[in-house]
mmCIF file with all atom_site columns, C-alpha atoms in Angstrom:
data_model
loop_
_atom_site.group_PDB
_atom_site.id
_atom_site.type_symbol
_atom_site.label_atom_id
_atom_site.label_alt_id
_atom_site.label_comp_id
_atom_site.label_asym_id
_atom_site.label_entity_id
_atom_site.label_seq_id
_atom_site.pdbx_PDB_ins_code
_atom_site.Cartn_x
_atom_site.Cartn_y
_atom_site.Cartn_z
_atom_site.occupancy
_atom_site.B_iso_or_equiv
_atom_site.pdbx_formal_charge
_atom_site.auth_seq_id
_atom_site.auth_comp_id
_atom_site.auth_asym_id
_atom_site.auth_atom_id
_atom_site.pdbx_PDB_model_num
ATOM 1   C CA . UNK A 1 1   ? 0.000   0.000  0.000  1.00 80.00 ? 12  UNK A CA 1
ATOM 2   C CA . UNK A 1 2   ? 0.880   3.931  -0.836 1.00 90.00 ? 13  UNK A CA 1
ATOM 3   C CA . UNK A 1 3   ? -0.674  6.027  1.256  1.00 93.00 ? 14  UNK A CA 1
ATOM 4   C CA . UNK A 1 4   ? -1.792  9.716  -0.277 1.00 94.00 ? 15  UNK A CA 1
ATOM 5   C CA . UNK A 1 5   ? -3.518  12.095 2.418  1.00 97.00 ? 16  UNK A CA 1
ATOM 6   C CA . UNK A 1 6   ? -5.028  15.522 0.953  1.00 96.00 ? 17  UNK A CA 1
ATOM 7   C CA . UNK A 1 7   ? -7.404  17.935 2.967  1.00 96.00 ? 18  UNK A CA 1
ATOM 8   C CA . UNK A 1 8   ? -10.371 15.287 2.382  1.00 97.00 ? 19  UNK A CA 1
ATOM 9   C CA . UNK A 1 9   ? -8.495  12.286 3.865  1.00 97.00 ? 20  UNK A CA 1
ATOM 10  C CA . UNK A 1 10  ? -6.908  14.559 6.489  1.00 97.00 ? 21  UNK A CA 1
ATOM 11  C CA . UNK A 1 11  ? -10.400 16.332 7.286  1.00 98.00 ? 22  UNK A CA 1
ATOM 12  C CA . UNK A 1 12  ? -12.182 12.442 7.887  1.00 98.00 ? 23  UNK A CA 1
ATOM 13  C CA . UNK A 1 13  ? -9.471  11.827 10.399 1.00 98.00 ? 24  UNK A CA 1
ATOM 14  C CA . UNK A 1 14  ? -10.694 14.759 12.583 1.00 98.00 ? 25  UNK A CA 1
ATOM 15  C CA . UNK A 1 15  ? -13.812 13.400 12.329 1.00 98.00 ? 26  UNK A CA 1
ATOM 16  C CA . UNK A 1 16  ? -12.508 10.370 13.649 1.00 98.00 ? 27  UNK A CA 1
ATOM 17  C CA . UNK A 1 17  ? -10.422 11.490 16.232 1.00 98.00 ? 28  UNK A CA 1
ATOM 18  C CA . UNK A 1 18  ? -13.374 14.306 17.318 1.00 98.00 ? 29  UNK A CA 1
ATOM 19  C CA . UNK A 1 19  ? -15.199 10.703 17.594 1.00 98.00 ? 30  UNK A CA 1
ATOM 20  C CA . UNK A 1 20  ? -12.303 8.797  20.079 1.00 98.00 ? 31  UNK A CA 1
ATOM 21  C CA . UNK A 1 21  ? -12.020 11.360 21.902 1.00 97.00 ? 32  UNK A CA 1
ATOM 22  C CA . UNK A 1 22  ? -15.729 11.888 22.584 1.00 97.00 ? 33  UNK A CA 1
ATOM 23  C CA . UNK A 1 23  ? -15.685 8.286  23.588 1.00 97.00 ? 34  UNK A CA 1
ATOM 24  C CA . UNK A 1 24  ? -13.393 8.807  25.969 1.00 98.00 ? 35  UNK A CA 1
ATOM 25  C CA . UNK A 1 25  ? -14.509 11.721 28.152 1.00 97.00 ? 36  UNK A CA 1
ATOM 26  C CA . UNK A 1 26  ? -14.705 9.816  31.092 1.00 96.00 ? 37  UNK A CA 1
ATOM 27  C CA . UNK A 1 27  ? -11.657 8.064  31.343 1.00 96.00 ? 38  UNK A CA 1
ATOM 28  C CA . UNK A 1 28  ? -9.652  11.028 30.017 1.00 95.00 ? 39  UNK A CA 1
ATOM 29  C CA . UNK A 1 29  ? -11.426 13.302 32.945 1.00 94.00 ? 40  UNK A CA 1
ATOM 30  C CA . UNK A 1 30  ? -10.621 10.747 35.899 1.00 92.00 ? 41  UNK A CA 1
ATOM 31  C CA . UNK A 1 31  ? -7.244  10.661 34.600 1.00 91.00 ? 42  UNK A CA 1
ATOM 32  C CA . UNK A 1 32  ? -6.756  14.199 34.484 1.00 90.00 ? 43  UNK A CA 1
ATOM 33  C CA . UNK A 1 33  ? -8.906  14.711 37.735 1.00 87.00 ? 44  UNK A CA 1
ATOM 34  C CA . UNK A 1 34  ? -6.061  12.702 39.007 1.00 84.00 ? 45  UNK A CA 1
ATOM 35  C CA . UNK A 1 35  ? -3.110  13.919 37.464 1.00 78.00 ? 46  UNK A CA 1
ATOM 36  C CA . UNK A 1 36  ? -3.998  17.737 36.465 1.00 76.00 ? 47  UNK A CA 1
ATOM 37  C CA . UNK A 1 37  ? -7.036  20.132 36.718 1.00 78.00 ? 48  UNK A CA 1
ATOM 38  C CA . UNK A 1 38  ? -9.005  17.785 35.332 1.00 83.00 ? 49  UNK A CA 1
ATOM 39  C CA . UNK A 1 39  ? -10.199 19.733 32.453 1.00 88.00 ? 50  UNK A CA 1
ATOM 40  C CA . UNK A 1 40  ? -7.845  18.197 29.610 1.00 91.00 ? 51  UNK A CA 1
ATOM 41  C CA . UNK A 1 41  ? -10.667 16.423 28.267 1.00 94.00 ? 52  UNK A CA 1
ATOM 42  C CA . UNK A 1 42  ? -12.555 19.537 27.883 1.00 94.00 ? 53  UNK A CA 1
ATOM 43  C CA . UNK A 1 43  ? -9.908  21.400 26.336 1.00 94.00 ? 54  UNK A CA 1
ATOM 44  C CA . UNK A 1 44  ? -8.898  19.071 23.734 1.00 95.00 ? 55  UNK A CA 1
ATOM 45  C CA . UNK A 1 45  ? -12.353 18.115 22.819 1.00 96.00 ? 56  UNK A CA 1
ATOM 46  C CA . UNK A 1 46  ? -13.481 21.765 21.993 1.00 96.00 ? 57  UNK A CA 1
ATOM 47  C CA . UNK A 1 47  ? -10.261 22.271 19.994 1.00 96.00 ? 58  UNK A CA 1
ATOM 48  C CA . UNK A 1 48  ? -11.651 19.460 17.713 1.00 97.00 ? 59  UNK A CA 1
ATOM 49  C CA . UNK A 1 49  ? -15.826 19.480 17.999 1.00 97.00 ? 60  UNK A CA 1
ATOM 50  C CA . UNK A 1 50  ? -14.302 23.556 16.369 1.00 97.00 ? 61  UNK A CA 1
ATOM 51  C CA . UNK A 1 51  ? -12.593 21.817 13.423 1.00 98.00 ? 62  UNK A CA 1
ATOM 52  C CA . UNK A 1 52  ? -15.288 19.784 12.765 1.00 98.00 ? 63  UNK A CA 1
ATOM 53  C CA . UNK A 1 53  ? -17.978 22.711 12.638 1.00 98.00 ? 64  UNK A CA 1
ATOM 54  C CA . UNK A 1 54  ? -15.541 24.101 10.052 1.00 98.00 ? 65  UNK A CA 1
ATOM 55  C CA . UNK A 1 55  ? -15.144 21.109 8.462  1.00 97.00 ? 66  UNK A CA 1
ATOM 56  C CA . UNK A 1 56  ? -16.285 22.868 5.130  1.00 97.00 ? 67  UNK A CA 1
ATOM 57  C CA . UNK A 1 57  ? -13.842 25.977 5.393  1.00 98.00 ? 68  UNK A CA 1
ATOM 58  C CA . UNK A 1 58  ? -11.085 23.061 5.330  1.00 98.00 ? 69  UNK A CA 1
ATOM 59  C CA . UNK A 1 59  ? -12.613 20.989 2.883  1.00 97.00 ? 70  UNK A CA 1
ATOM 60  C CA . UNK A 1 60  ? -11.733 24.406 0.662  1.00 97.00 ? 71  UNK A CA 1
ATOM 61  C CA . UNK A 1 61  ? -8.130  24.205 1.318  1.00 97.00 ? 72  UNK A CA 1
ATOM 62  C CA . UNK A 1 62  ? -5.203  22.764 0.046  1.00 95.00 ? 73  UNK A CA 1
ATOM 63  C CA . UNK A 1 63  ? -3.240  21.002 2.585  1.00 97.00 ? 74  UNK A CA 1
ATOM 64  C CA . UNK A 1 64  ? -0.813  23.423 3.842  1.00 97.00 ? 75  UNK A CA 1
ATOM 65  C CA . UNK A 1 65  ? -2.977  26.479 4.448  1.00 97.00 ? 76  UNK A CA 1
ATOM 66  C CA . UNK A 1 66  ? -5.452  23.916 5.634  1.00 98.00 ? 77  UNK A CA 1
ATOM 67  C CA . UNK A 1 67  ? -2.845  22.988 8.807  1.00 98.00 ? 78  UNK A CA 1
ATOM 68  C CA . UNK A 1 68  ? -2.188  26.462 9.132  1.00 97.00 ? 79  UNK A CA 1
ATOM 69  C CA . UNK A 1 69  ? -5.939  27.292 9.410  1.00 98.00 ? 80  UNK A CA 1
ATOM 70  C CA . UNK A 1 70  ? -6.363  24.325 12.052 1.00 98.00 ? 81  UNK A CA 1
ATOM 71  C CA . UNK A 1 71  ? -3.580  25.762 14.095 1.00 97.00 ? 82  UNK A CA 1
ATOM 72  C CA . UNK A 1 72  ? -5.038  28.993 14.013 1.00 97.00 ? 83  UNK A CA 1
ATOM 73  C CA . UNK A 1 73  ? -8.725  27.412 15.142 1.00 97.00 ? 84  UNK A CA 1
ATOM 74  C CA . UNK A 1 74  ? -7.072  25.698 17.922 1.00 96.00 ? 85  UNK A CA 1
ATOM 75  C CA . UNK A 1 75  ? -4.880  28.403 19.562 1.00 95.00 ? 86  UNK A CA 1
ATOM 76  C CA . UNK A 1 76  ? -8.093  30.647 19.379 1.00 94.00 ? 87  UNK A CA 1
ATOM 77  C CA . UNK A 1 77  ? -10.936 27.953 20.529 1.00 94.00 ? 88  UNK A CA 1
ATOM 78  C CA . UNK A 1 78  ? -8.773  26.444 22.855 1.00 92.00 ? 89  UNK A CA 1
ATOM 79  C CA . UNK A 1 79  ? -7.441  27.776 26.552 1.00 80.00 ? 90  UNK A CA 1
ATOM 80  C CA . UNK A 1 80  ? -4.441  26.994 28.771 1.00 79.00 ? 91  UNK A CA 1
ATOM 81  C CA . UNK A 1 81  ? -1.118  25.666 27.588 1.00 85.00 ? 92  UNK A CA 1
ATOM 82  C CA . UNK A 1 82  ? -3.144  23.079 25.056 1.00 87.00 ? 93  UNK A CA 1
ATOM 83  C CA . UNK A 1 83  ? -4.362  25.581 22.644 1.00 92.00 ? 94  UNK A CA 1
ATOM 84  C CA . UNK A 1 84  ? -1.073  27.121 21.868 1.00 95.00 ? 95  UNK A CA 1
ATOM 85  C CA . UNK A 1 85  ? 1.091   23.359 21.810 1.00 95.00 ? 96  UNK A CA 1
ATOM 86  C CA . UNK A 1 86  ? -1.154  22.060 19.035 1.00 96.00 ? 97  UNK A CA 1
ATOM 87  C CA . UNK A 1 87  ? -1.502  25.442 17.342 1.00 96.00 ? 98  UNK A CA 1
ATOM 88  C CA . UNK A 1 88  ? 2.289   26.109 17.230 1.00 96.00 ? 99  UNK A CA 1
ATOM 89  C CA . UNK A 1 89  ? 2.245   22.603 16.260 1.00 97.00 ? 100 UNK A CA 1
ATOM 90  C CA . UNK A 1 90  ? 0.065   22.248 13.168 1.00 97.00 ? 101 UNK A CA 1
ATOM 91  C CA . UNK A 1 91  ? 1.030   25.912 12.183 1.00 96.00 ? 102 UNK A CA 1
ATOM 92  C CA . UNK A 1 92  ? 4.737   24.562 12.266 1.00 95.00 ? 103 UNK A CA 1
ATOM 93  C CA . UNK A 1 93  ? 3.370   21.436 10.053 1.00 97.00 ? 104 UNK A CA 1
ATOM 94  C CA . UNK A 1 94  ? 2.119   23.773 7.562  1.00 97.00 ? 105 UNK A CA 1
ATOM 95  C CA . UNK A 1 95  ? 5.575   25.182 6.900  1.00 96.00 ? 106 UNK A CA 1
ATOM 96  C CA . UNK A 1 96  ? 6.471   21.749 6.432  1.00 97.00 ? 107 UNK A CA 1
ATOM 97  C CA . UNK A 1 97  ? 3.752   21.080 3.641  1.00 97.00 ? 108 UNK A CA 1
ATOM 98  C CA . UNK A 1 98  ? 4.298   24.398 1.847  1.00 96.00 ? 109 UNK A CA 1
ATOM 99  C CA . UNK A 1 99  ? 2.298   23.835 -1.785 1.00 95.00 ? 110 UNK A CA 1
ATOM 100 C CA . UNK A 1 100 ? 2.283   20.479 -1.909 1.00 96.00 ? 111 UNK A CA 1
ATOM 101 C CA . UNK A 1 101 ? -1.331  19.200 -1.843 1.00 94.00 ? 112 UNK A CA 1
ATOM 102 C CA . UNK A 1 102 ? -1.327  15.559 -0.968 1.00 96.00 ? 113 UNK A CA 1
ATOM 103 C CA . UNK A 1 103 ? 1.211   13.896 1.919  1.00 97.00 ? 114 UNK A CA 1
ATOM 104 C CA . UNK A 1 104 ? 3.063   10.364 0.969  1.00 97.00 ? 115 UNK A CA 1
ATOM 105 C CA . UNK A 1 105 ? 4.352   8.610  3.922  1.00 97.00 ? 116 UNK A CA 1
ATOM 106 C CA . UNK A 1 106 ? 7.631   10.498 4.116  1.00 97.00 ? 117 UNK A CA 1
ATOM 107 C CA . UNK A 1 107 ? 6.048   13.882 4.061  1.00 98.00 ? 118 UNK A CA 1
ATOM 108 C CA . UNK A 1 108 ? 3.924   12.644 6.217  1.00 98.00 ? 119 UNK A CA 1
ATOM 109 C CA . UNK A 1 109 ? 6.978   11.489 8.460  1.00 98.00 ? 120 UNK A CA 1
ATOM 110 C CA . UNK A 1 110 ? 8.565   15.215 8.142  1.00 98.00 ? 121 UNK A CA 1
ATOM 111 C CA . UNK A 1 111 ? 5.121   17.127 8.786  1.00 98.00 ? 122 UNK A CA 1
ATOM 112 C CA . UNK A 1 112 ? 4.836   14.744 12.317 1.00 98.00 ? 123 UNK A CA 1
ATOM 113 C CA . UNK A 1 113 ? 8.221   15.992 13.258 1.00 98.00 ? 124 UNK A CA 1
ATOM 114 C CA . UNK A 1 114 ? 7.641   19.517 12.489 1.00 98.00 ? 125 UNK A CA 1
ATOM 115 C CA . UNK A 1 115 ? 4.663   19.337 15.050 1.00 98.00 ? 126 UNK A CA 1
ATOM 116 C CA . UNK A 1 116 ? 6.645   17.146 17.242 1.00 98.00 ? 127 UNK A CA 1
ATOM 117 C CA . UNK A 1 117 ? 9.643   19.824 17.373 1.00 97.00 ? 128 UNK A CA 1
ATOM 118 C CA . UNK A 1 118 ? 7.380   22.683 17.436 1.00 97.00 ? 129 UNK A CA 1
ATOM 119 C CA . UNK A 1 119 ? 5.431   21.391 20.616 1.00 96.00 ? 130 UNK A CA 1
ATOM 120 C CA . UNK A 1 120 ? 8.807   20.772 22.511 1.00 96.00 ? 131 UNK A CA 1
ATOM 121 C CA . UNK A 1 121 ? 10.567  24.372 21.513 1.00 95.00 ? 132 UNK A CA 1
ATOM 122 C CA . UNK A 1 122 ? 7.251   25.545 22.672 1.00 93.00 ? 133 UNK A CA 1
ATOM 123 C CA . UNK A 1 123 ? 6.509   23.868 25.775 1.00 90.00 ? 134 UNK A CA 1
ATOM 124 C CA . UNK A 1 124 ? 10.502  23.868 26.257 1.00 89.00 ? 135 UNK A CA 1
ATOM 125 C CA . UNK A 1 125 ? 9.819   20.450 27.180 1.00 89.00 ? 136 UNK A CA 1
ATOM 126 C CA . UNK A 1 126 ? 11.961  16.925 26.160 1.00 92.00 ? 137 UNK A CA 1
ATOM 127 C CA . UNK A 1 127 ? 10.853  13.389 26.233 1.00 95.00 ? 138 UNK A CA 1
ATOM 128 C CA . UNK A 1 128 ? 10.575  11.548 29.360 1.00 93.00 ? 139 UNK A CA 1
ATOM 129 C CA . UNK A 1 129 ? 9.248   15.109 31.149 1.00 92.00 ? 140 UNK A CA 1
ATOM 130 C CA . UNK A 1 130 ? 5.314   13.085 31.726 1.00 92.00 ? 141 UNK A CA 1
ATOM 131 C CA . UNK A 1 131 ? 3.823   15.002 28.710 1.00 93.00 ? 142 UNK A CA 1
ATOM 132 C CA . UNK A 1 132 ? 2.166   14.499 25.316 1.00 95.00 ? 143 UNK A CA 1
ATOM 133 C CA . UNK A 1 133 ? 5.375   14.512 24.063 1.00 96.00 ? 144 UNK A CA 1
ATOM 134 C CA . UNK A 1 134 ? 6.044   10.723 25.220 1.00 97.00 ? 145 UNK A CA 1
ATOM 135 C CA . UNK A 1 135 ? 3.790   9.647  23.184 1.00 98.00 ? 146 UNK A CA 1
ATOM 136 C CA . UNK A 1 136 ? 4.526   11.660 19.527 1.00 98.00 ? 147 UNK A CA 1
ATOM 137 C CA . UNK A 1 137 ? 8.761   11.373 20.441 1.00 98.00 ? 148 UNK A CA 1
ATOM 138 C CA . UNK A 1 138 ? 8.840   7.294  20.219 1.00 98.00 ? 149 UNK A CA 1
ATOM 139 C CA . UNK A 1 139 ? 6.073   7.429  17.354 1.00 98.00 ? 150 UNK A CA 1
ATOM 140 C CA . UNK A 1 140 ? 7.709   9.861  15.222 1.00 98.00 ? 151 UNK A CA 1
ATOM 141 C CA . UNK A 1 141 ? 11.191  7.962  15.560 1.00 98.00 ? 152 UNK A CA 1
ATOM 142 C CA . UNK A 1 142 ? 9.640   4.471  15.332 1.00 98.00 ? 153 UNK A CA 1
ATOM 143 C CA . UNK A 1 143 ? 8.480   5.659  11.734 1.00 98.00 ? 154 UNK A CA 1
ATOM 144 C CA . UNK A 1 144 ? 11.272  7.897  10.922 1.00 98.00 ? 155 UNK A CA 1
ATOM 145 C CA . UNK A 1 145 ? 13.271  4.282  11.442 1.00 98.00 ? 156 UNK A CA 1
ATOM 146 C CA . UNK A 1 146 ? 11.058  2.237  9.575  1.00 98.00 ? 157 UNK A CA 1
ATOM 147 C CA . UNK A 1 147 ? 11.568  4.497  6.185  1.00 98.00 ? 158 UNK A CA 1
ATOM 148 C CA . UNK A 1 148 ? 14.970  4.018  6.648  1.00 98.00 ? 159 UNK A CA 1
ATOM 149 C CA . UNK A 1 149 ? 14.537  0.321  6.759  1.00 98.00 ? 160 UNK A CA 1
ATOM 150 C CA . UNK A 1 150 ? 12.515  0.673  3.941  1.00 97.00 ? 161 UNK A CA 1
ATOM 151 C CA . UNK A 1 151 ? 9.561   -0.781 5.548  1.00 97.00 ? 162 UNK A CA 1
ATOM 152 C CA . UNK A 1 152 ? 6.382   -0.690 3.558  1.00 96.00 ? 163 UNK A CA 1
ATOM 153 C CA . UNK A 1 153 ? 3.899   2.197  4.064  1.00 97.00 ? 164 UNK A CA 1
ATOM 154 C CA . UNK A 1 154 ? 1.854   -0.085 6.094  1.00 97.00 ? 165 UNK A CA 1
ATOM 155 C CA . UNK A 1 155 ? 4.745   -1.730 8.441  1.00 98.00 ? 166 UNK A CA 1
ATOM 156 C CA . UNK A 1 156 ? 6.178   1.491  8.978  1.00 98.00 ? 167 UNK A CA 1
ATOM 157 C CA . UNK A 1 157 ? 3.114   3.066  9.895  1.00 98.00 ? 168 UNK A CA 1
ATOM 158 C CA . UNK A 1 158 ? 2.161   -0.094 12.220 1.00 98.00 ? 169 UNK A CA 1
ATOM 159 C CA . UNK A 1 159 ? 5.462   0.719  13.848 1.00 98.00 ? 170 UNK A CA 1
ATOM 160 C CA . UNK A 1 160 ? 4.664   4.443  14.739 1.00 98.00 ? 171 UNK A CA 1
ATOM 161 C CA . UNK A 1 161 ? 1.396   3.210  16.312 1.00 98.00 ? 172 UNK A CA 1
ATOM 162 C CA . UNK A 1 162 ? 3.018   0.748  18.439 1.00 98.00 ? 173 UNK A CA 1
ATOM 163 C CA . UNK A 1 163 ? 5.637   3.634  19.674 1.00 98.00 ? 174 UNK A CA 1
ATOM 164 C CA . UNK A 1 164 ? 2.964   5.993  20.529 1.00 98.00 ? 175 UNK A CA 1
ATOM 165 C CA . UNK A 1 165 ? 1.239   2.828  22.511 1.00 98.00 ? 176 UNK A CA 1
ATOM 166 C CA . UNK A 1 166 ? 4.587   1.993  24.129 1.00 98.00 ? 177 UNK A CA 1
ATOM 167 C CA . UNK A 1 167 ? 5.181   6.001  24.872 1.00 98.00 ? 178 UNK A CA 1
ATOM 168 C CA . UNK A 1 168 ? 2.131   6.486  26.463 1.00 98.00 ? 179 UNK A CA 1
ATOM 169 C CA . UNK A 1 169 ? 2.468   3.391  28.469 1.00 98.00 ? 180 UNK A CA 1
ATOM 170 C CA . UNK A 1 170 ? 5.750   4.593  30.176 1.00 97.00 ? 181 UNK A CA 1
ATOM 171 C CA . UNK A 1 171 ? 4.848   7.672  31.576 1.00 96.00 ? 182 UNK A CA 1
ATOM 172 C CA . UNK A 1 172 ? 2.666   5.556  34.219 1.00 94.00 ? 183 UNK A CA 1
ATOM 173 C CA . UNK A 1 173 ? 5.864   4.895  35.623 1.00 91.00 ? 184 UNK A CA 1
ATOM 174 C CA . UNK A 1 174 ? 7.591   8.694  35.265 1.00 92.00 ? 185 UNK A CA 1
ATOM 175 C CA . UNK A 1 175 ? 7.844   11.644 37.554 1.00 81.00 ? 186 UNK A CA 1
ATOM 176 C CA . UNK A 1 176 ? 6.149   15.099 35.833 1.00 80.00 ? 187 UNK A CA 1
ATOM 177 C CA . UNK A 1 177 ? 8.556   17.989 34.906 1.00 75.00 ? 188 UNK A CA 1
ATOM 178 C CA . UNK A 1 178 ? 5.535   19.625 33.606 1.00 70.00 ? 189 UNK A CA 1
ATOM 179 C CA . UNK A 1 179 ? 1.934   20.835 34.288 1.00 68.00 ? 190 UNK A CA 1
ATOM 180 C CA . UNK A 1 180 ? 0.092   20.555 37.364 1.00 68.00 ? 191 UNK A CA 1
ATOM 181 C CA . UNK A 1 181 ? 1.490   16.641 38.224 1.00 70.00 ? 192 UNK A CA 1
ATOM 182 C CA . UNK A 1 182 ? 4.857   17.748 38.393 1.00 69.00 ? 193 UNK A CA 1
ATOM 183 C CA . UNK A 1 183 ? 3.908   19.686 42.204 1.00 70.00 ? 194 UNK A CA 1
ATOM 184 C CA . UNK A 1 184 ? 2.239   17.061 43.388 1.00 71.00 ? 195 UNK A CA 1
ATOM 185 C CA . UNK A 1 185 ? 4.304   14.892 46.230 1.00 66.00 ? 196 UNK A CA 1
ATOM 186 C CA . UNK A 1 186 ? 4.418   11.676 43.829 1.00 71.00 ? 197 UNK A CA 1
ATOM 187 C CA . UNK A 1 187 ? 4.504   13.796 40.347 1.00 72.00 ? 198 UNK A CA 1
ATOM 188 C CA . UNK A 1 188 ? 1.974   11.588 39.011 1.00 76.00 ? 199 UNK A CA 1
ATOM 189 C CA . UNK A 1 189 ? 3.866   8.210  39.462 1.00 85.00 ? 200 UNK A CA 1
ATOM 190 C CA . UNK A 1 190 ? 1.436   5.110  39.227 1.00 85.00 ? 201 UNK A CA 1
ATOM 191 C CA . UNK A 1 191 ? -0.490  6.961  36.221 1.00 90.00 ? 202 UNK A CA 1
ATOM 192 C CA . UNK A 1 192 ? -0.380  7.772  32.302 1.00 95.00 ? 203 UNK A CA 1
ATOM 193 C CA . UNK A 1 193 ? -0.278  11.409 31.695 1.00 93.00 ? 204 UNK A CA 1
ATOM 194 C CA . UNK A 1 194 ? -3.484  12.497 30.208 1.00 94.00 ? 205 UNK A CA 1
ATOM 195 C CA . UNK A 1 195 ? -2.085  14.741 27.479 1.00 93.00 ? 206 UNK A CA 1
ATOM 196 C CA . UNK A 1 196 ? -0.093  11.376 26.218 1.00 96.00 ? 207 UNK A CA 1
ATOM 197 C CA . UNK A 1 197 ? -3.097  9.308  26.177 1.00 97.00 ? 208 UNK A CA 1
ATOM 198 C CA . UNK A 1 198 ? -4.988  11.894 23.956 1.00 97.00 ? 209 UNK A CA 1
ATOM 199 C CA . UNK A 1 199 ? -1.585  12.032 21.939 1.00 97.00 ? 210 UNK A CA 1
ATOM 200 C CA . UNK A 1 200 ? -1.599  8.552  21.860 1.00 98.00 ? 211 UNK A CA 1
ATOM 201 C CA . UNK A 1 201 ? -5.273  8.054  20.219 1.00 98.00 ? 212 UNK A CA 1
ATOM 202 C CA . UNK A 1 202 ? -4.767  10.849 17.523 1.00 98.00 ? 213 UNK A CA 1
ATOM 203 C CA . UNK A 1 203 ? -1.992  8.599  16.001 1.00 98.00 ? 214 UNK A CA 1
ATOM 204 C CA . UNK A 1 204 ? -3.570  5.347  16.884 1.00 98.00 ? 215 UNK A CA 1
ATOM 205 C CA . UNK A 1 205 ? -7.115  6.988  14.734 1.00 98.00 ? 216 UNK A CA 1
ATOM 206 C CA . UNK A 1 206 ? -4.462  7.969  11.491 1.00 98.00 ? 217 UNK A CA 1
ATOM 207 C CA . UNK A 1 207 ? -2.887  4.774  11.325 1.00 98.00 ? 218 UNK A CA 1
ATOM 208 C CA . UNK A 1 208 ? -6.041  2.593  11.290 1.00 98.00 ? 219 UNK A CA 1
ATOM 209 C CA . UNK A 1 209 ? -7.937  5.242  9.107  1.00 97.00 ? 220 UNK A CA 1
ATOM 210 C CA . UNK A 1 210 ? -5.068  5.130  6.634  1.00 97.00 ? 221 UNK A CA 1
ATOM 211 C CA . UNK A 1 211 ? -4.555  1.465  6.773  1.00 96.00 ? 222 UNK A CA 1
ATOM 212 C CA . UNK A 1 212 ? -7.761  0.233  6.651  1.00 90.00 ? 223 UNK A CA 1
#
C-alpha cells in the first residue's frame, strides 16, 4: 500500500479522532482529575468538535494552508497551555507542507516531526518530562526508522502506532517535569499522563484510518 492524504483524507481523520475522543470523556477526565485540573478532556475536545464545525472551510483548502488554518482554530478555541502546543504545532506542520497538496508517507513522516519539534521548543519540554510529548517522540522515531529500513507504508506506519502505545504506556511509571502533576508529592507516578493518552489516540485513529 501507498498512502496519499489531501485535505479530504486529512479532514475524515478529525472526524474520527473528534469521535475517540468523545468516547473517551470519562476516562480522560478521571485521569486528568487525578493527574492535572481535570479539564484536559474539555480542552482538547473543543479544539476538535471547532474543526469539525468548520469542516467545510477546510474541505476548501489545500493542505498546507489547511494545517495552518487548524492551528489557528485551535490556539483561538482552545485555553491553557493546550491551545497554543497544538496550534504552534500544526502551524509549524504547515511550513512543512508548503504547496504540496497531498502527503506520501515520508512527508507525512517530516510534517509529524515539524509538530513534534514545534510542541517541545514551545513547551521547552523533552521526552521523558510526563507530557504528550512521550507519546509523539517514540512514534515519530519508530516511523522515521522504519523508512529508513525501507519498511512498507503499512509496516512502517504499524510501527509508529506501536511507539505511541509503548510512549504512552511509560509515563505511568515517570515523575512530571511539567503541568500541574509535576507539584504534586508523587509527580503523578502510578499513572499515564493524560495529554499522552490523547496524543496517543490521535496517532492510533491515522494509522487505522489510513490502513484500513
Amino acid at each position: 500500500m501507498n498512502i496519499k492524504i489531501t485535505s479530504k483524507e486529512y479532514v475524515e481523520y478529525i472526524e474520527l479522532v473528534t469521535k475517540k475522543i468523545e468516547e473517551n470523556k470519562d476516562y480522560i477526565t478521571k485521569l486528568d482529575s487525578i493527574t492535572g485540573d481535570g479539564d484536559h478532556w474539555v480542552n482538547i475536545n473543543m479544539g476538535f468538535q471547532k474543526l469539525v464545525e468548520n469542516k467545510e472551510l477546510l474541505l476548501s483548502l489545500k493542505l498546507g494552508d489547511m494545517f495552518k488554518k487548524i492551528g489557528m482554530l485551535i490556539m483561538s478555541t482552545v485555553g491553557g497551555s493546550s491551545g497554543v502546543l497544538y496550534g504552534s504545532a500544526f502551524i509549524g506542520a504547515a511550513k512543512t507542507i508548503g504547496d504540496k497538496e497531498e502527503m506520501d508517507i515520508n512527508l507525512l513522516c517530516d510534517v509529524l516531526e515539524a509538530e513534534l519539534n514545534a510542541i517541545m521548543e514551545r513547551g521547552n519540554a523533552k521526552p521523558n518530562f510526563k507530557t504528550m510529548i512521550d507519546s509523539m517522540y517514540p512514534a515519530v522515531n519508530a516511523l522515521k526508522d522504519a523508512l529508513d529500513k525501507k519498511l512498507d507504508d503499512y509496516d512502517a506506519l504499524q510501527a509508529m502506532k506501536q511507539g505511541a502505545i509503548d510512549g504512552m504506556n511509560s509515563t505511568k511509571d515517570m515523575e512530571a517535569v511539567r503541568g500541574r502533576a509535576c507539584y504534586q508529592p508523587n509527580k503523578g507516578v502510578g499513572h499515564l499522563d493524560p495529554g499522552a493518552v490523547t496524543m496517543c489516540y490521535q496517532l492510533e485513529v491515522l494509522v487505522d484510518y489510513l490502513c484500513k
